[in-house]
Amino acid sequence: VQTCALPISAWESVARVRVTQGCRISAFYGNYYIRGADLLALPNCNSDWTVCLEITHDAQSLQSSTICVQSALLFTTSRGERRIRVNTVALPVTDSEQDIFKAVNITALSNLMMKSATQTALTSGLASGRQKLTRQCTDIVRGWRQANSAYGGPHQQQQVSGDLPPNMSLLPLYVMAMIKSPALRGGNTMPLDQRAFIIGQLMNMPLEQSMSFVYPKMYEISMLCNDSTSGTVVEQAGETTRAITANGKTQGYVVMPPVVGLSAAHLTSNGAYLMDCGLTMFMWFGRAINPTVVQHLFGIPGLEGIDTSQLRLNPGGNDLCDRVNRMVAALRSRREGHTPLVVLQEGSPMEPMFFSYLVEDRANFAEGAVTYSEFLQTVQSGNGAMGGGGPGNMGGIPPSQRR
């Protein structure tokens, strides 16, 4: 409540971004009013808002060893004080294309690609936005191959496994998920007002939250009955932990269970699953779920005949409920707004919304009617057209399959 009601906001803001001579800003992505090539008007903003920009260099070669990017935000505080905040970053220049690929931050790249495709969809149609993502992913794979061929020679190519460096190996999976996301998916299942709301939120979405939106995280909470570790709080961060914060301070780290693949094949009628989609969380229960799990979480003997949209998690009182509450709190931490939790039972009318986030399954529109292996084949072939076939030797393994 404090995060939503009392954020530190900047009012009547004007932002300017400058880059080293020989470079220029080619595009901005976000919610803003642009006044010039490098000047943005932001009526209000806060630290959770993100604006993306693309920088190109006009000169054939840059003489300096670094490129500097400087942003200045002139704003008014809630107390009426006029302030300016300046941030400057220096980035090294290299003549090796391989170094550029290996230095890519996949989270930042996914955020930029999603916003760029959404902007294209707003001006040229949803199909154009989806095609842009496929084309960009294909070009990136082709560029990595050419970089290995031009700089490494045959011997170096044998040492490079796959068609992308390790830090970018999941890019095809994320791009396929973007194509099937609520912002860009085709068909008539997405109401116009809901899509407009999602796009408005997406264009300002910060990096960490955008990754949950691009590729949702799903956890099996029914397994907590046999797992005494997941949902507990530890003092040290780890690969399977998420920070839980209060009043802007980290209170500990919650151990999360293994993620489950985003496919209906991984759901069972006797299971319960928690999915974080960035803007919404779903808790899905199979019809054959153990009544004890429902009793511990909601204080009722079962879900039959219950309007699950009105259900709320018990605040605690038993070990299972306490650990699930910690998981939900950790997923909600450090987000600008409250992430609602929607409870669903197998066969409920709202179930199609939940299944639309299972991006590893086929969707009911042209570009989305592919599995992950088929999308990999499309990207690997380099023709930019959706088609079937085997996965070849490229692409990363989805996180859910790294067991």
PDB file of N, CA and C in Angstrom, residues 257-313:
ATOM      1  N   PRO A 257      10.406 -22.582  -5.409  1.00  0.00           N
ATOM      2  CA  PRO A 257      10.488 -23.940  -5.966  1.00  0.00           C
ATOM      3  C   PRO A 257      10.920 -23.899  -7.424  1.00  0.00           C
ATOM      4  N   PRO A 258      11.259 -25.045  -8.017  1.00  0.00           N
ATOM      5  CA  PRO A 258      11.640 -25.065  -9.443  1.00  0.00           C
ATOM      6  C   PRO A 258      10.500 -24.564 -10.319  1.00  0.00           C
ATOM      7  N   VAL A 259      10.857 -23.829 -11.383  1.00  0.00           N
ATOM      8  CA  VAL A 259       9.836 -23.338 -12.301  1.00  0.00           C
ATOM      9  C   VAL A 259       9.316 -24.493 -13.152  1.00  0.00           C
ATOM     10  N   VAL A 260       8.064 -24.361 -13.563  1.00  0.00           N
ATOM     11  CA  VAL A 260       7.396 -25.372 -14.376  1.00  0.00           C
ATOM     12  C   VAL A 260       7.255 -24.832 -15.789  1.00  0.00           C
ATOM     13  N   GLY A 261       7.419 -25.680 -16.781  1.00  0.00           N
ATOM     14  CA  GLY A 261       7.308 -25.260 -18.174  1.00  0.00           C
ATOM     15  C   GLY A 261       5.946 -24.685 -18.486  1.00  0.00           C
ATOM     16  N   LEU A 262       5.916 -23.663 -19.349  1.00  0.00           N
ATOM     17  CA  LEU A 262       4.675 -22.973 -19.701  1.00  0.00           C
ATOM     18  C   LEU A 262       3.939 -23.742 -20.786  1.00  0.00           C
ATOM     19  N   SER A 263       3.462 -24.923 -20.415  1.00  0.00           N
ATOM     20  CA  SER A 263       2.715 -25.791 -21.318  1.00  0.00           C
ATOM     21  C   SER A 263       1.646 -26.522 -20.520  1.00  0.00           C
ATOM     22  N   ALA A 264       0.491 -26.721 -21.133  1.00  0.00           N
ATOM     23  CA  ALA A 264      -0.586 -27.445 -20.464  1.00  0.00           C
ATOM     24  C   ALA A 264      -0.191 -28.882 -20.162  1.00  0.00           C
ATOM     25  N   ALA A 265       0.791 -29.402 -20.876  1.00  0.00           N
ATOM     26  CA  ALA A 265       1.247 -30.767 -20.626  1.00  0.00           C
ATOM     27  C   ALA A 265       1.865 -30.923 -19.248  1.00  0.00           C
ATOM     28  N   HIS A 266       2.300 -29.822 -18.634  1.00  0.00           N
ATOM     29  CA  HIS A 266       2.929 -29.892 -17.326  1.00  0.00           C
ATOM     30  C   HIS A 266       1.938 -29.710 -16.180  1.00  0.00           C
ATOM     31  N   LEU A 267       0.661 -29.494 -16.501  1.00  0.00           N
ATOM     32  CA  LEU A 267      -0.369 -29.336 -15.477  1.00  0.00           C
ATOM     33  C   LEU A 267      -1.021 -30.679 -15.184  1.00  0.00           C
ATOM     34  N   THR A 268      -1.358 -30.919 -13.944  1.00  0.00           N
ATOM     35  CA  THR A 268      -2.044 -32.149 -13.537  1.00  0.00           C
ATOM     36  C   THR A 268      -3.300 -31.780 -12.761  1.00  0.00           C
ATOM     37  N   SER A 269      -4.308 -32.647 -12.809  1.00  0.00           N
ATOM     38  CA  SER A 269      -5.580 -32.370 -12.149  1.00  0.00           C
ATOM     39  C   SER A 269      -5.479 -32.428 -10.632  1.00  0.00           C
ATOM     40  N   ASN A 270      -4.433 -33.035 -10.113  1.00  0.00           N
ATOM     41  CA  ASN A 270      -4.254 -33.078  -8.657  1.00  0.00           C
ATOM     42  C   ASN A 270      -3.204 -32.081  -8.176  1.00  0.00           C
ATOM     43  N   GLY A 271      -2.882 -31.095  -9.025  1.00  0.00           N
ATOM     44  CA  GLY A 271      -1.855 -30.114  -8.686  1.00  0.00           C
ATOM     45  C   GLY A 271      -2.421 -28.719  -8.514  1.00  0.00           C
ATOM     46  N   ALA A 272      -1.610 -27.861  -7.924  1.00  0.00           N
ATOM     47  CA  ALA A 272      -1.923 -26.438  -7.774  1.00  0.00           C
ATOM     48  C   ALA A 272      -0.699 -25.649  -8.213  1.00  0.00           C
ATOM     49  N   TYR A 273      -0.908 -24.562  -8.985  1.00  0.00           N
ATOM     50  CA  TYR A 273       0.198 -23.857  -9.610  1.00  0.00           C
ATOM     51  C   TYR A 273       0.025 -22.346  -9.422  1.00  0.00           C
ATOM     52  N   LEU A 274       1.136 -21.674  -9.215  1.00  0.00           N
ATOM     53  CA  LEU A 274       1.184 -20.216  -9.089  1.00  0.00           C
ATOM     54  C   LEU A 274       1.960 -19.659 -10.268  1.00  0.00           C
ATOM     55  N   MET A 275       1.348 -18.752 -11.035  1.00  0.00           N
ATOM     56  CA  MET A 275       1.986 -18.145 -12.203  1.00  0.00           C
ATOM     57  C   MET A 275       2.086 -16.644 -12.016  1.00  0.00           C
ATOM     58  N   ASP A 276       3.282 -16.091 -12.216  1.00  0.00           N
ATOM     59  CA  ASP A 276       3.522 -14.654 -12.158  1.00  0.00           C
ATOM     60  C   ASP A 276       3.684 -14.127 -13.570  1.00  0.00           C
ATOM     61  N   CYS A 277       2.747 -13.279 -14.016  1.00  0.00           N
ATOM     62  CA  CYS A 277       2.764 -12.744 -15.377  1.00  0.00           C
ATOM     63  C   CYS A 277       3.198 -11.286 -15.427  1.00  0.00           C
ATOM     64  N   GLY A 278       3.744 -10.770 -14.340  1.00  0.00           N
ATOM     65  CA  GLY A 278       4.193  -9.391 -14.330  1.00  0.00           C
ATOM     66  C   GLY A 278       3.126  -8.427 -13.878  1.00  0.00           C
ATOM     67  N   LEU A 279       1.984  -8.403 -14.583  1.00  0.00           N
ATOM     68  CA  LEU A 279       0.872  -7.525 -14.222  1.00  0.00           C
ATOM     69  C   LEU A 279      -0.190  -8.245 -13.404  1.00  0.00           C
ATOM     70  N   THR A 280      -0.217  -9.566 -13.489  1.00  0.00           N
ATOM     71  CA  THR A 280      -1.208 -10.385 -12.795  1.00  0.00           C
ATOM     72  C   THR A 280      -0.546 -11.662 -12.321  1.00  0.00           C
ATOM     73  N   MET A 281      -1.091 -12.239 -11.243  1.00  0.00           N
ATOM     74  CA  MET A 281      -0.694 -13.569 -10.806  1.00  0.00           C
ATOM     75  C   MET A 281      -1.918 -14.475 -10.824  1.00  0.00           C
ATOM     76  N   PHE A 282      -1.719 -15.708 -11.257  1.00  0.00           N
ATOM     77  CA  PHE A 282      -2.777 -16.701 -11.280  1.00  0.00           C
ATOM     78  C   PHE A 282      -2.427 -17.840 -10.328  1.00  0.00           C
ATOM     79  N   MET A 283      -3.453 -18.369  -9.646  1.00  0.00           N
ATOM     80  CA  MET A 283      -3.300 -19.578  -8.847  1.00  0.00           C
ATOM     81  C   MET A 283      -4.329 -20.579  -9.371  1.00  0.00           C
ATOM     82  N   TRP A 284      -3.848 -21.604 -10.070  1.00  0.00           N
ATOM     83  CA  TRP A 284      -4.710 -22.570 -10.760  1.00  0.00           C
ATOM     84  C   TRP A 284      -4.744 -23.873  -9.972  1.00  0.00           C
ATOM     85  N   PHE A 285      -5.965 -24.391  -9.756  1.00  0.00           N
ATOM     86  CA  PHE A 285      -6.155 -25.632  -9.015  1.00  0.00           C
ATOM     87  C   PHE A 285      -6.837 -26.663  -9.914  1.00  0.00           C
ATOM     88  N   GLY A 286      -6.290 -27.871  -9.959  1.00  0.00           N
ATOM     89  CA  GLY A 286      -6.941 -28.966 -10.664  1.00  0.00           C
ATOM     90  C   GLY A 286      -8.154 -29.458  -9.900  1.00  0.00           C
ATOM     91  N   ARG A 287      -9.051 -30.149 -10.611  1.00  0.00           N
ATOM     92  CA  ARG A 287     -10.279 -30.622  -9.966  1.00  0.00           C
ATOM     93  C   ARG A 287     -10.007 -31.671  -8.896  1.00  0.00           C
ATOM     94  N   ALA A 288      -8.908 -32.403  -9.032  1.00  0.00           N
ATOM     95  CA  ALA A 288      -8.609 -33.475  -8.087  1.00  0.00           C
ATOM     96  C   ALA A 288      -7.617 -33.036  -7.012  1.00  0.00           C
ATOM     97  N   ILE A 289      -7.514 -31.740  -6.776  1.00  0.00           N
ATOM     98  CA  ILE A 289      -6.575 -31.244  -5.780  1.00  0.00           C
ATOM     99  C   ILE A 289      -6.934 -31.766  -4.396  1.00  0.00           C
ATOM    100  N   ASN A 290      -5.936 -32.046  -3.594  1.00  0.00           N
ATOM    101  CA  ASN A 290      -6.151 -32.514  -2.225  1.00  0.00           C
ATOM    102  C   ASN A 290      -6.924 -31.449  -1.440  1.00  0.00           C
ATOM    103  N   PRO A 291      -8.085 -31.784  -0.856  1.00  0.00           N
ATOM    104  CA  PRO A 291      -8.871 -30.780  -0.105  1.00  0.00           C
ATOM    105  C   PRO A 291      -8.078 -30.138   1.033  1.00  0.00           C
ATOM    106  N   THR A 292      -7.068 -30.845   1.551  1.00  0.00           N
ATOM    107  CA  THR A 292      -6.266 -30.278   2.635  1.00  0.00           C
ATOM    108  C   THR A 292      -5.529 -29.026   2.172  1.00  0.00           C
ATOM    109  N   VAL A 293      -5.048 -29.026   0.924  1.00  0.00           N
ATOM    110  CA  VAL A 293      -4.343 -27.858   0.381  1.00  0.00           C
ATOM    111  C   VAL A 293      -5.282 -26.662   0.331  1.00  0.00           C
ATOM    112  N   VAL A 294      -6.520 -26.874  -0.159  1.00  0.00           N
ATOM    113  CA  VAL A 294      -7.499 -25.790  -0.235  1.00  0.00           C
ATOM    114  C   VAL A 294      -7.857 -25.298   1.165  1.00  0.00           C
ATOM    115  N   GLN A 295      -8.011 -26.224   2.109  1.00  0.00           N
ATOM    116  CA  GLN A 295      -8.354 -25.856   3.484  1.00  0.00           C
ATOM    117  C   GLN A 295      -7.260 -24.998   4.109  1.00  0.00           C
ATOM    118  N   HIS A 296      -6.008 -25.361   3.884  1.00  0.00           N
ATOM    119  CA  HIS A 296      -4.898 -24.610   4.457  1.00  0.00           C
ATOM    120  C   HIS A 296      -4.769 -23.216   3.845  1.00  0.00           C
ATOM    121  N   LEU A 297      -5.033 -23.104   2.539  1.00  0.00           N
ATOM    122  CA  LEU A 297      -4.820 -21.827   1.858  1.00  0.00           C
ATOM    123  C   LEU A 297      -5.993 -20.869   2.002  1.00  0.00           C
ATOM    124  N   PHE A 298      -7.237 -21.394   1.996  1.00  0.00           N
ATOM    125  CA  PHE A 298      -8.416 -20.520   1.969  1.00  0.00           C
ATOM    126  C   PHE A 298      -9.383 -20.748   3.128  1.00  0.00           C
ATOM    127  N   GLY A 299      -9.180 -21.809   3.896  1.00  0.00           N
ATOM    128  CA  GLY A 299     -10.074 -22.053   5.027  1.00  0.00           C
ATOM    129  C   GLY A 299     -11.421 -22.621   4.635  1.00  0.00           C
ATOM    130  N   ILE A 300     -11.537 -23.222   3.441  1.00  0.00           N
ATOM    131  CA  ILE A 300     -12.777 -23.859   2.992  1.00  0.00           C
ATOM    132  C   ILE A 300     -12.453 -25.278   2.568  1.00  0.00           C
ATOM    133  N   PRO A 301     -13.445 -26.190   2.630  1.00  0.00           N
ATOM    134  CA  PRO A 301     -13.159 -27.605   2.347  1.00  0.00           C
ATOM    135  C   PRO A 301     -12.914 -27.925   0.879  1.00  0.00           C
ATOM    136  N   GLY A 302     -13.364 -27.084  -0.052  1.00  0.00           N
ATOM    137  CA  GLY A 302     -13.198 -27.361  -1.473  1.00  0.00           C
ATOM    138  C   GLY A 302     -13.602 -26.169  -2.310  1.00  0.00           C
ATOM    139  N   LEU A 303     -13.397 -26.276  -3.633  1.00  0.00           N
ATOM    140  CA  LEU A 303     -13.674 -25.168  -4.537  1.00  0.00           C
ATOM    141  C   LEU A 303     -14.936 -25.360  -5.354  1.00  0.00           C
ATOM    142  N   GLU A 304     -15.587 -26.524  -5.274  1.00  0.00           N
ATOM    143  CA  GLU A 304     -16.781 -26.781  -6.068  1.00  0.00           C
ATOM    144  C   GLU A 304     -17.904 -25.839  -5.630  1.00  0.00           C
ATOM    145  N   GLY A 305     -18.510 -25.162  -6.622  1.00  0.00           N
ATOM    146  CA  GLY A 305     -19.608 -24.251  -6.345  1.00  0.00           C
ATOM    147  C   GLY A 305     -19.187 -22.927  -5.746  1.00  0.00           C
ATOM    148  N   ILE A 306     -17.882 -22.661  -5.701  1.00  0.00           N
ATOM    149  CA  ILE A 306     -17.360 -21.429  -5.118  1.00  0.00           C
ATOM    150  C   ILE A 306     -16.970 -20.456  -6.233  1.00  0.00           C
ATOM    151  N   ASP A 307     -17.298 -19.183  -6.059  1.00  0.00           N
ATOM    152  CA  ASP A 307     -16.832 -18.144  -6.980  1.00  0.00           C
ATOM    153  C   ASP A 307     -15.378 -17.844  -6.633  1.00  0.00           C
ATOM    154  N   THR A 308     -14.448 -18.489  -7.342  1.00  0.00           N
ATOM    155  CA  THR A 308     -13.032 -18.388  -6.994  1.00  0.00           C
ATOM    156  C   THR A 308     -12.479 -16.981  -7.182  1.00  0.00           C
ATOM    157  N   SER A 309     -13.155 -16.141  -7.991  1.00  0.00           N
ATOM    158  CA  SER A 309     -12.652 -14.783  -8.198  1.00  0.00           C
ATOM    159  C   SER A 309     -12.732 -13.955  -6.916  1.00  0.00           C
ATOM    160  N   GLN A 310     -13.532 -14.403  -5.940  1.00  0.00           N
ATOM    161  CA  GLN A 310     -13.666 -13.677  -4.678  1.00  0.00           C
ATOM    162  C   GLN A 310     -12.758 -14.226  -3.581  1.00  0.00           C
ATOM    163  N   LEU A 311     -12.009 -15.288  -3.881  1.00  0.00           N
ATOM    164  CA  LEU A 311     -11.174 -15.909  -2.859  1.00  0.00           C
ATOM    165  C   LEU A 311      -9.909 -15.095  -2.613  1.00  0.00           C
ATOM    166  N   ARG A 312      -9.481 -15.078  -1.381  1.00  0.00           N
ATOM    167  CA  ARG A 312      -8.222 -14.452  -0.988  1.00  0.00           C
ATOM    168  C   ARG A 312      -7.448 -15.413  -0.107  1.00  0.00           C
ATOM    169  N   LEU A 313      -6.138 -15.383  -0.226  1.00  0.00           N
ATOM    170  CA  LEU A 313      -5.312 -16.251   0.607  1.00  0.00           C
ATOM    171  C   LEU A 313      -5.493 -15.906   2.076  1.00  0.00           C
TER     172      LEU A 313
END
